[in-house]
Coordinates of C-alpha atoms in Angstrom, one line a residue:
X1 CA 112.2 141.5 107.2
X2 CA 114.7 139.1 106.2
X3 CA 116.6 137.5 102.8
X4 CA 117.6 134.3 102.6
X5 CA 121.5 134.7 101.7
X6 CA 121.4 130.3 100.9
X7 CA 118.3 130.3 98.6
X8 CA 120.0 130.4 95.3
X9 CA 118.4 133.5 94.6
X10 CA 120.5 136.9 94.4
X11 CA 119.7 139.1 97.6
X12 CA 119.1 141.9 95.1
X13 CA 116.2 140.5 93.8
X14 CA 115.0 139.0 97.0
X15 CA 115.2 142.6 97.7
X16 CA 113.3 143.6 94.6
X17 CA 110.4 141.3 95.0
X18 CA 110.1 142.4 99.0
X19 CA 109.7 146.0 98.1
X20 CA 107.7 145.2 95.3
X21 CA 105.4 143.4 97.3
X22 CA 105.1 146.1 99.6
X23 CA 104.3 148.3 97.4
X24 CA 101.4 146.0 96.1
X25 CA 100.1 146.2 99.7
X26 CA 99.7 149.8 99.5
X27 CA 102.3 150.3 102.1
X28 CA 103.8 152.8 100.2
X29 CA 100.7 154.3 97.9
X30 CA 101.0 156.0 94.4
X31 CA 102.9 159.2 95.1
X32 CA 104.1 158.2 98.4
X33 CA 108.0 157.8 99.4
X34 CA 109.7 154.6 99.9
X35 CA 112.6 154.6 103.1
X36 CA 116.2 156.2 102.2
X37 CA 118.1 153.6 100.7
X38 CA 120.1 153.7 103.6
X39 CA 117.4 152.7 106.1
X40 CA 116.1 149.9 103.1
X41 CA 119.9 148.1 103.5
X42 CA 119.8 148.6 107.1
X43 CA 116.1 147.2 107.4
X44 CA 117.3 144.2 105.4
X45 CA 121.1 144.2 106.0
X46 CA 122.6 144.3 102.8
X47 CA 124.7 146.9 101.4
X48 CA 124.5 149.7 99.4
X49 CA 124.8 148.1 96.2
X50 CA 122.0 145.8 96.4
X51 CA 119.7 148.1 97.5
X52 CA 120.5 149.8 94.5
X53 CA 120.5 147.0 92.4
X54 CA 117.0 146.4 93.7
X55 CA 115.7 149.6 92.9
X56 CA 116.9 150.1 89.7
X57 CA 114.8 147.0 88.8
X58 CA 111.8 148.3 90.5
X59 CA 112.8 151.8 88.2
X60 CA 113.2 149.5 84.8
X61 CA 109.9 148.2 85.6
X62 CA 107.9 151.2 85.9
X63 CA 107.4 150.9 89.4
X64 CA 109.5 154.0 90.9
X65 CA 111.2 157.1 90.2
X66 CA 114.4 157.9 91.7
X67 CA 114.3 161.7 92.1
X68 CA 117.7 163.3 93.6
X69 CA 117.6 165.0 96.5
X70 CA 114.1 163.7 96.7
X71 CA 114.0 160.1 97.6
X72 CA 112.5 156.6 95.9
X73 CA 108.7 157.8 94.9
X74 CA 106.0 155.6 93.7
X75 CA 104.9 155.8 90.9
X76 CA 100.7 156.6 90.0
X77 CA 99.7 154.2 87.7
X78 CA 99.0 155.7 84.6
X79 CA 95.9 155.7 82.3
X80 CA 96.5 152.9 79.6
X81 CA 95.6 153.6 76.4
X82 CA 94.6 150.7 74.1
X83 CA 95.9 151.0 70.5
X84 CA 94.9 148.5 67.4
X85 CA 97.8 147.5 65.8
X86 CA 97.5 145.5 62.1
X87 CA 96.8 141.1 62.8
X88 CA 100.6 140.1 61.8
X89 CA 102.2 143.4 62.8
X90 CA 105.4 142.4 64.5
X91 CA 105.7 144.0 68.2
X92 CA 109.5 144.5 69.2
X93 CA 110.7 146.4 72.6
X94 CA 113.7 148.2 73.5
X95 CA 114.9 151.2 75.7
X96 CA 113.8 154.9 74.1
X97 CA 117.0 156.8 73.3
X98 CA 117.2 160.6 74.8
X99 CA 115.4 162.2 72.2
X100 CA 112.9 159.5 72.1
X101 CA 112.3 160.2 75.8
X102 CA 111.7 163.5 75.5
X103 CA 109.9 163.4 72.5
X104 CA 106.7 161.2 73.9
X105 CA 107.6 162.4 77.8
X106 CA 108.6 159.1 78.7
X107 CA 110.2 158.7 82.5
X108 CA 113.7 157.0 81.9
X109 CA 113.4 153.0 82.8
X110 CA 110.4 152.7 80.4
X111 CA 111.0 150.7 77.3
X112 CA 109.4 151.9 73.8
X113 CA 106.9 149.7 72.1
X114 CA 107.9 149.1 68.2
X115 CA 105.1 147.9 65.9
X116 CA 106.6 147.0 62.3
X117 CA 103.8 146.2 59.4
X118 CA 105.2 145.0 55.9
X119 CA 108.7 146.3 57.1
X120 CA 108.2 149.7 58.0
X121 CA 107.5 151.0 61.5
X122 CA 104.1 152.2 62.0
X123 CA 104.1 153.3 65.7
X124 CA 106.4 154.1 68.8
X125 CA 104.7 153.4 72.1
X126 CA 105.6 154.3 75.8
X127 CA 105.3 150.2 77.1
X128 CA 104.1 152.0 80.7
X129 CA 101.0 154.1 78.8
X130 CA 99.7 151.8 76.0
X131 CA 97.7 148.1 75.7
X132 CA 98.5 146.8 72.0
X133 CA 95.4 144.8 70.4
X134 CA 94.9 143.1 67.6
X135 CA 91.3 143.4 68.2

């Protein structure tokens, strides 16, 4: 379990994509607790920021929850629902604000799906629960 330090590419995301592909493995399943962060930076020797760096990634992509006094936890892939959305709607993305998270019980790190028809907005989605189709 090593990064490369001379590839070009930060170690942070080295990082991310080695824990992300160990998670794809099912090393760690759905549920299931990643190391401490401490024992990740000493498994790959890097420090503490980068391992935080990394995980905040994996977090931002729906991957993890970070739960204090808990550990790094998996997270269960959720049922997807598929909504129709309007042929032309424009589809935008950004992060919920704290209201907006609490409103649809999204986990912080998830970005909200915006679908605008004729100028108005016509739905918020949680990106790590919903499909959009136009079919």
């Amino acid at each position: 379990m090593s990064l490369d330090p001379h590839s070009g590419v930060p170690l942070h995301r080295q990082l991310a994509a080695a824990l992300r592909a160990r998670i794809a493995a099912g090393e760690w399943p759905p549920g299931g607790l990643l190391p401490a962060q401490a024992r990740i930076g000493y498994d790959y020797q890097v420090g503490k920021a980068t391992v935080q760096t990394a995980v905040n990634a994996l977090r931002s992509e729906g991957l993890v929850d970070v739960e204090r006094g808990v550990g790094i936890r998996v997270r269960a892939a959720a049922y997807r629902e598929r909504v129709a959305v309007p042929r032309g709607a424009t589809i935008t993305s950004r992060m919920p604000t704290v209201d907006e998270r609490a409103e649809l019980d999204m986990p912080e790190g998830v970005p909200l799906l915006l679908v605008v028809v004729g100028g108005r907005l016509r739905g918020r989605y949680p990106a790590d629960r919903v499909d959009l189709t136009t079919s």
